[in-house]
mmCIF file with all atom_site columns, C-alpha atoms in Angstrom:
data_model
loop_
_atom_site.group_PDB
_atom_site.id
_atom_site.type_symbol
_atom_site.label_atom_id
_atom_site.label_alt_id
_atom_site.label_comp_id
_atom_site.label_asym_id
_atom_site.label_entity_id
_atom_site.label_seq_id
_atom_site.pdbx_PDB_ins_code
_atom_site.Cartn_x
_atom_site.Cartn_y
_atom_site.Cartn_z
_atom_site.occupancy
_atom_site.B_iso_or_equiv
_atom_site.pdbx_formal_charge
_atom_site.auth_seq_id
_atom_site.auth_comp_id
_atom_site.auth_asym_id
_atom_site.auth_atom_id
_atom_site.pdbx_PDB_model_num
ATOM 1   C CA . MET X 1 1   ? 27.857  -5.430  -7.009  1.00 0.00 ? 636 MET X CA 1
ATOM 2   C CA . ASP X 1 2   ? 28.726  -8.870  -8.343  1.00 0.00 ? 637 ASP X CA 1
ATOM 3   C CA . ARG X 1 3   ? 29.382  -8.146  -12.031 1.00 0.00 ? 638 ARG X CA 1
ATOM 4   C CA . GLU X 1 4   ? 28.831  -11.793 -12.951 1.00 0.00 ? 639 GLU X CA 1
ATOM 5   C CA . ALA X 1 5   ? 25.246  -11.448 -11.706 1.00 0.00 ? 640 ALA X CA 1
ATOM 6   C CA . VAL X 1 6   ? 24.392  -8.612  -14.089 1.00 0.00 ? 641 VAL X CA 1
ATOM 7   C CA . GLY X 1 7   ? 21.792  -9.777  -16.594 1.00 0.00 ? 642 GLY X CA 1
ATOM 8   C CA . THR X 1 8   ? 20.877  -12.862 -14.616 1.00 0.00 ? 643 THR X CA 1
ATOM 9   C CA . ALA X 1 9   ? 17.356  -12.447 -13.275 1.00 0.00 ? 644 ALA X CA 1
ATOM 10  C CA . GLY X 1 10  ? 17.431  -15.961 -11.842 1.00 0.00 ? 645 GLY X CA 1
ATOM 11  C CA . LEU X 1 11  ? 19.716  -14.819 -9.052  1.00 0.00 ? 646 LEU X CA 1
ATOM 12  C CA . GLY X 1 12  ? 16.818  -13.062 -7.352  1.00 0.00 ? 647 GLY X CA 1
ATOM 13  C CA . ARG X 1 13  ? 17.764  -9.505  -8.234  1.00 0.00 ? 648 ARG X CA 1
ATOM 14  C CA . LEU X 1 14  ? 14.124  -8.409  -7.899  1.00 0.00 ? 649 LEU X CA 1
ATOM 15  C CA . ARG X 1 15  ? 11.292  -9.566  -5.682  1.00 0.00 ? 650 ARG X CA 1
ATOM 16  C CA . VAL X 1 16  ? 7.825   -8.082  -5.888  1.00 0.00 ? 651 VAL X CA 1
ATOM 17  C CA . GLU X 1 17  ? 5.320   -8.325  -3.079  1.00 0.00 ? 652 GLU X CA 1
ATOM 18  C CA . VAL X 1 18  ? 1.683   -7.558  -3.812  1.00 0.00 ? 653 VAL X CA 1
ATOM 19  C CA . ALA X 1 19  ? -0.802  -6.604  -1.115  1.00 0.00 ? 654 ALA X CA 1
ATOM 20  C CA . GLN X 1 20  ? -4.270  -5.137  -0.887  1.00 0.00 ? 655 GLN X CA 1
ATOM 21  C CA . HIS X 1 21  ? -4.969  -2.208  1.475   1.00 0.00 ? 656 HIS X CA 1
ATOM 22  C CA . ASP X 1 22  ? -8.668  -1.399  1.394   1.00 0.00 ? 657 ASP X CA 1
ATOM 23  C CA . ARG X 1 23  ? -9.270  -0.400  -2.230  1.00 0.00 ? 658 ARG X CA 1
ATOM 24  C CA . THR X 1 24  ? -5.594  0.116   -3.080  1.00 0.00 ? 659 THR X CA 1
ATOM 25  C CA . ALA X 1 25  ? -3.306  -2.487  -4.654  1.00 0.00 ? 660 ALA X CA 1
ATOM 26  C CA . VAL X 1 26  ? 0.231   -2.074  -3.289  1.00 0.00 ? 661 VAL X CA 1
ATOM 27  C CA . PHE X 1 27  ? 3.307   -3.374  -5.096  1.00 0.00 ? 662 PHE X CA 1
ATOM 28  C CA . THR X 1 28  ? 6.659   -3.485  -3.337  1.00 0.00 ? 663 THR X CA 1
ATOM 29  C CA . PRO X 1 29  ? 9.566   -4.221  -5.658  1.00 0.00 ? 664 PRO X CA 1
ATOM 30  C CA . ALA X 1 30  ? 12.808  -4.971  -3.821  1.00 0.00 ? 665 ALA X CA 1
ATOM 31  C CA . GLY X 1 31  ? 16.115  -4.976  -5.667  1.00 0.00 ? 666 GLY X CA 1
ATOM 32  C CA . GLU X 1 32  ? 16.920  -3.950  -9.237  1.00 0.00 ? 667 GLU X CA 1
ATOM 33  C CA . LEU X 1 33  ? 14.253  -3.119  -11.815 1.00 0.00 ? 668 LEU X CA 1
ATOM 34  C CA . ASP X 1 34  ? 15.844  -3.401  -15.239 1.00 0.00 ? 669 ASP X CA 1
ATOM 35  C CA . HIS X 1 35  ? 15.585  -5.083  -18.638 1.00 0.00 ? 670 HIS X CA 1
ATOM 36  C CA . HIS X 1 36  ? 16.093  -8.536  -17.131 1.00 0.00 ? 671 HIS X CA 1
ATOM 37  C CA . THR X 1 37  ? 13.654  -8.188  -14.237 1.00 0.00 ? 672 THR X CA 1
ATOM 38  C CA . ALA X 1 38  ? 10.969  -5.852  -15.601 1.00 0.00 ? 673 ALA X CA 1
ATOM 39  C CA . ASP X 1 39  ? 8.376   -8.589  -16.167 1.00 0.00 ? 674 ASP X CA 1
ATOM 40  C CA . LEU X 1 40  ? 8.423   -9.399  -12.451 1.00 0.00 ? 675 LEU X CA 1
ATOM 41  C CA . LEU X 1 41  ? 6.754   -6.025  -11.836 1.00 0.00 ? 676 LEU X CA 1
ATOM 42  C CA . SER X 1 42  ? 4.892   -5.449  -15.095 1.00 0.00 ? 677 SER X CA 1
ATOM 43  C CA . GLU X 1 43  ? 2.969   -8.727  -14.929 1.00 0.00 ? 678 GLU X CA 1
ATOM 44  C CA . PRO X 1 44  ? 1.368   -8.157  -11.502 1.00 0.00 ? 679 PRO X CA 1
ATOM 45  C CA . LEU X 1 45  ? 0.676   -4.495  -12.338 1.00 0.00 ? 680 LEU X CA 1
ATOM 46  C CA . ASP X 1 46  ? -1.058  -5.483  -15.575 1.00 0.00 ? 681 ASP X CA 1
ATOM 47  C CA . ALA X 1 47  ? -2.963  -8.277  -13.828 1.00 0.00 ? 682 ALA X CA 1
ATOM 48  C CA . ALA X 1 48  ? -4.249  -5.873  -11.178 1.00 0.00 ? 683 ALA X CA 1
ATOM 49  C CA . ILE X 1 49  ? -5.387  -3.362  -13.780 1.00 0.00 ? 684 ILE X CA 1
ATOM 50  C CA . ASP X 1 50  ? -7.042  -6.117  -15.826 1.00 0.00 ? 685 ASP X CA 1
ATOM 51  C CA . ALA X 1 51  ? -8.804  -7.298  -12.659 1.00 0.00 ? 686 ALA X CA 1
ATOM 52  C CA . GLY X 1 52  ? -10.258 -3.838  -12.132 1.00 0.00 ? 687 GLY X CA 1
ATOM 53  C CA . ALA X 1 53  ? -7.864  -2.193  -9.685  1.00 0.00 ? 688 ALA X CA 1
ATOM 54  C CA . ARG X 1 54  ? -8.106  1.565   -10.069 1.00 0.00 ? 689 ARG X CA 1
ATOM 55  C CA . ARG X 1 55  ? -5.662  2.794   -7.443  1.00 0.00 ? 690 ARG X CA 1
ATOM 56  C CA . LEU X 1 56  ? -2.194  1.281   -7.535  1.00 0.00 ? 691 LEU X CA 1
ATOM 57  C CA . VAL X 1 57  ? 0.679   2.272   -5.273  1.00 0.00 ? 692 VAL X CA 1
ATOM 58  C CA . VAL X 1 58  ? 4.248   1.224   -5.951  1.00 0.00 ? 693 VAL X CA 1
ATOM 59  C CA . ASP X 1 59  ? 6.219   1.301   -2.706  1.00 0.00 ? 694 ASP X CA 1
ATOM 60  C CA . CYS X 1 60  ? 9.732   2.111   -3.926  1.00 0.00 ? 695 CYS X CA 1
ATOM 61  C CA . SER X 1 61  ? 11.366  2.010   -0.487  1.00 0.00 ? 696 SER X CA 1
ATOM 62  C CA . GLN X 1 62  ? 13.249  -1.195  -1.319  1.00 0.00 ? 697 GLN X CA 1
ATOM 63  C CA . LEU X 1 63  ? 13.903  -0.432  -4.991  1.00 0.00 ? 698 LEU X CA 1
ATOM 64  C CA . GLU X 1 64  ? 17.675  0.005   -5.304  1.00 0.00 ? 699 GLU X CA 1
ATOM 65  C CA . PHE X 1 65  ? 17.943  0.612   -9.056  1.00 0.00 ? 700 PHE X CA 1
ATOM 66  C CA . CYS X 1 66  ? 15.665  1.431   -11.979 1.00 0.00 ? 701 CYS X CA 1
ATOM 67  C CA . ASP X 1 67  ? 16.799  1.714   -15.592 1.00 0.00 ? 702 ASP X CA 1
ATOM 68  C CA . SER X 1 68  ? 14.852  2.921   -18.637 1.00 0.00 ? 703 SER X CA 1
ATOM 69  C CA . THR X 1 69  ? 13.079  -0.426  -19.022 1.00 0.00 ? 704 THR X CA 1
ATOM 70  C CA . GLY X 1 70  ? 11.924  -0.256  -15.419 1.00 0.00 ? 705 GLY X CA 1
ATOM 71  C CA . LEU X 1 71  ? 10.760  3.303   -15.951 1.00 0.00 ? 706 LEU X CA 1
ATOM 72  C CA . ASN X 1 72  ? 8.809   2.157   -19.000 1.00 0.00 ? 707 ASN X CA 1
ATOM 73  C CA . VAL X 1 73  ? 7.079   -0.480  -16.850 1.00 0.00 ? 708 VAL X CA 1
ATOM 74  C CA . LEU X 1 74  ? 5.875   2.251   -14.504 1.00 0.00 ? 709 LEU X CA 1
ATOM 75  C CA . LEU X 1 75  ? 4.849   4.582   -17.333 1.00 0.00 ? 710 LEU X CA 1
ATOM 76  C CA . SER X 1 76  ? 2.998   1.807   -19.151 1.00 0.00 ? 711 SER X CA 1
ATOM 77  C CA . ALA X 1 77  ? 1.105   0.864   -15.999 1.00 0.00 ? 712 ALA X CA 1
ATOM 78  C CA . ARG X 1 78  ? 0.189   4.517   -15.507 1.00 0.00 ? 713 ARG X CA 1
ATOM 79  C CA . LEU X 1 79  ? -1.231  4.765   -19.028 1.00 0.00 ? 714 LEU X CA 1
ATOM 80  C CA . LYS X 1 80  ? -3.210  1.521   -18.666 1.00 0.00 ? 715 LYS X CA 1
ATOM 81  C CA . ALA X 1 81  ? -4.569  2.530   -15.270 1.00 0.00 ? 716 ALA X CA 1
ATOM 82  C CA . GLU X 1 82  ? -5.550  5.996   -16.487 1.00 0.00 ? 717 GLU X CA 1
ATOM 83  C CA . ALA X 1 83  ? -7.317  4.496   -19.513 1.00 0.00 ? 718 ALA X CA 1
ATOM 84  C CA . GLN X 1 84  ? -9.464  2.561   -17.017 1.00 0.00 ? 719 GLN X CA 1
ATOM 85  C CA . GLY X 1 85  ? -10.093 5.610   -14.827 1.00 0.00 ? 720 GLY X CA 1
ATOM 86  C CA . GLY X 1 86  ? -7.358  4.771   -12.331 1.00 0.00 ? 721 GLY X CA 1
ATOM 87  C CA . ALA X 1 87  ? -3.936  5.994   -11.285 1.00 0.00 ? 722 ALA X CA 1
ATOM 88  C CA . VAL X 1 88  ? -0.481  4.788   -10.287 1.00 0.00 ? 723 VAL X CA 1
ATOM 89  C CA . HIS X 1 89  ? 1.126   6.437   -7.266  1.00 0.00 ? 724 HIS X CA 1
ATOM 90  C CA . LEU X 1 90  ? 4.800   6.114   -6.322  1.00 0.00 ? 725 LEU X CA 1
ATOM 91  C CA . ALA X 1 91  ? 5.873   6.169   -2.694  1.00 0.00 ? 726 ALA X CA 1
ATOM 92  C CA . ALA X 1 92  ? 9.089   6.328   -0.684  1.00 0.00 ? 727 ALA X CA 1
ATOM 93  C CA . MET X 1 93  ? 11.544  6.586   -3.551  1.00 0.00 ? 728 MET X CA 1
ATOM 94  C CA . ARG X 1 94  ? 15.236  6.249   -2.824  1.00 0.00 ? 729 ARG X CA 1
ATOM 95  C CA . PRO X 1 95  ? 17.417  9.056   -4.209  1.00 0.00 ? 730 PRO X CA 1
ATOM 96  C CA . THR X 1 96  ? 18.834  7.004   -7.118  1.00 0.00 ? 731 THR X CA 1
ATOM 97  C CA . VAL X 1 97  ? 15.368  6.050   -8.361  1.00 0.00 ? 732 VAL X CA 1
ATOM 98  C CA . ALA X 1 98  ? 13.994  9.553   -7.777  1.00 0.00 ? 733 ALA X CA 1
ATOM 99  C CA . ARG X 1 99  ? 16.875  10.920  -9.853  1.00 0.00 ? 734 ARG X CA 1
ATOM 100 C CA . VAL X 1 100 ? 15.943  8.709   -12.836 1.00 0.00 ? 735 VAL X CA 1
ATOM 101 C CA . LEU X 1 101 ? 12.408  10.078  -12.737 1.00 0.00 ? 736 LEU X CA 1
ATOM 102 C CA . GLU X 1 102 ? 13.668  13.628  -12.348 1.00 0.00 ? 737 GLU X CA 1
ATOM 103 C CA . ILE X 1 103 ? 16.154  13.401  -15.233 1.00 0.00 ? 738 ILE X CA 1
ATOM 104 C CA . THR X 1 104 ? 13.544  11.966  -17.589 1.00 0.00 ? 739 THR X CA 1
ATOM 105 C CA . GLY X 1 105 ? 10.745  14.283  -16.487 1.00 0.00 ? 740 GLY X CA 1
ATOM 106 C CA . ALA X 1 106 ? 8.627   11.321  -15.418 1.00 0.00 ? 741 ALA X CA 1
ATOM 107 C CA . ASP X 1 107 ? 8.353   12.750  -11.910 1.00 0.00 ? 742 ASP X CA 1
ATOM 108 C CA . VAL X 1 108 ? 5.679   15.169  -13.130 1.00 0.00 ? 743 VAL X CA 1
ATOM 109 C CA . VAL X 1 109 ? 3.346   12.495  -14.518 1.00 0.00 ? 744 VAL X CA 1
ATOM 110 C CA . PHE X 1 110 ? 3.065   10.461  -11.315 1.00 0.00 ? 745 PHE X CA 1
ATOM 111 C CA . THR X 1 111 ? 1.602   11.340  -7.953  1.00 0.00 ? 746 THR X CA 1
ATOM 112 C CA . LEU X 1 112 ? 4.586   11.045  -5.612  1.00 0.00 ? 747 LEU X CA 1
ATOM 113 C CA . HIS X 1 113 ? 4.411   10.436  -1.867  1.00 0.00 ? 748 HIS X CA 1
ATOM 114 C CA . GLU X 1 114 ? 7.145   10.671  0.756   1.00 0.00 ? 749 GLU X CA 1
ATOM 115 C CA . THR X 1 115 ? 6.022   7.468   2.477   1.00 0.00 ? 750 THR X CA 1
ATOM 116 C CA . LEU X 1 116 ? 3.785   4.477   1.854   1.00 0.00 ? 751 LEU X CA 1
ATOM 117 C CA . ASP X 1 117 ? 1.569   5.526   4.757   1.00 0.00 ? 752 ASP X CA 1
ATOM 118 C CA . GLN X 1 118 ? 1.067   8.917   3.143   1.00 0.00 ? 753 GLN X CA 1
ATOM 119 C CA . ALA X 1 119 ? 0.169   7.288   -0.174  1.00 0.00 ? 754 ALA X CA 1
ATOM 120 C CA . LEU X 1 120 ? -2.386  5.054   1.529   1.00 0.00 ? 755 LEU X CA 1
ATOM 121 C CA . ARG X 1 121 ? -3.979  7.980   3.427   1.00 0.00 ? 756 ARG X CA 1
ATOM 122 C CA . GLU X 1 122 ? -4.404  10.272  0.430   1.00 0.00 ? 757 GLU X CA 1
#
């Protein structure tokens, strides 16, 4: 990793794609979700919830890193969605991201799916 890039969100360390699959909003963050990039995911998640989305899936297949701020983005979205009668599902987590959820116990508060396809079918 380029140490000079740490803390510089402008270098494109995180991209977030948003798509709609039937009645499910799908978010695909690619890169590093941390203190400097968290808004790039939290803003579209919040916007979807505010717009009435009830089922949100975060496709973590391209998420390379997630720190405590990134985890808080996911937890906050879960709470907001649940308050509106919805849910946040996580799919296709890489081992490093899965480990963060496991260590913190957050893995038990989300519905986890092996693949995005599985998350969209269930």
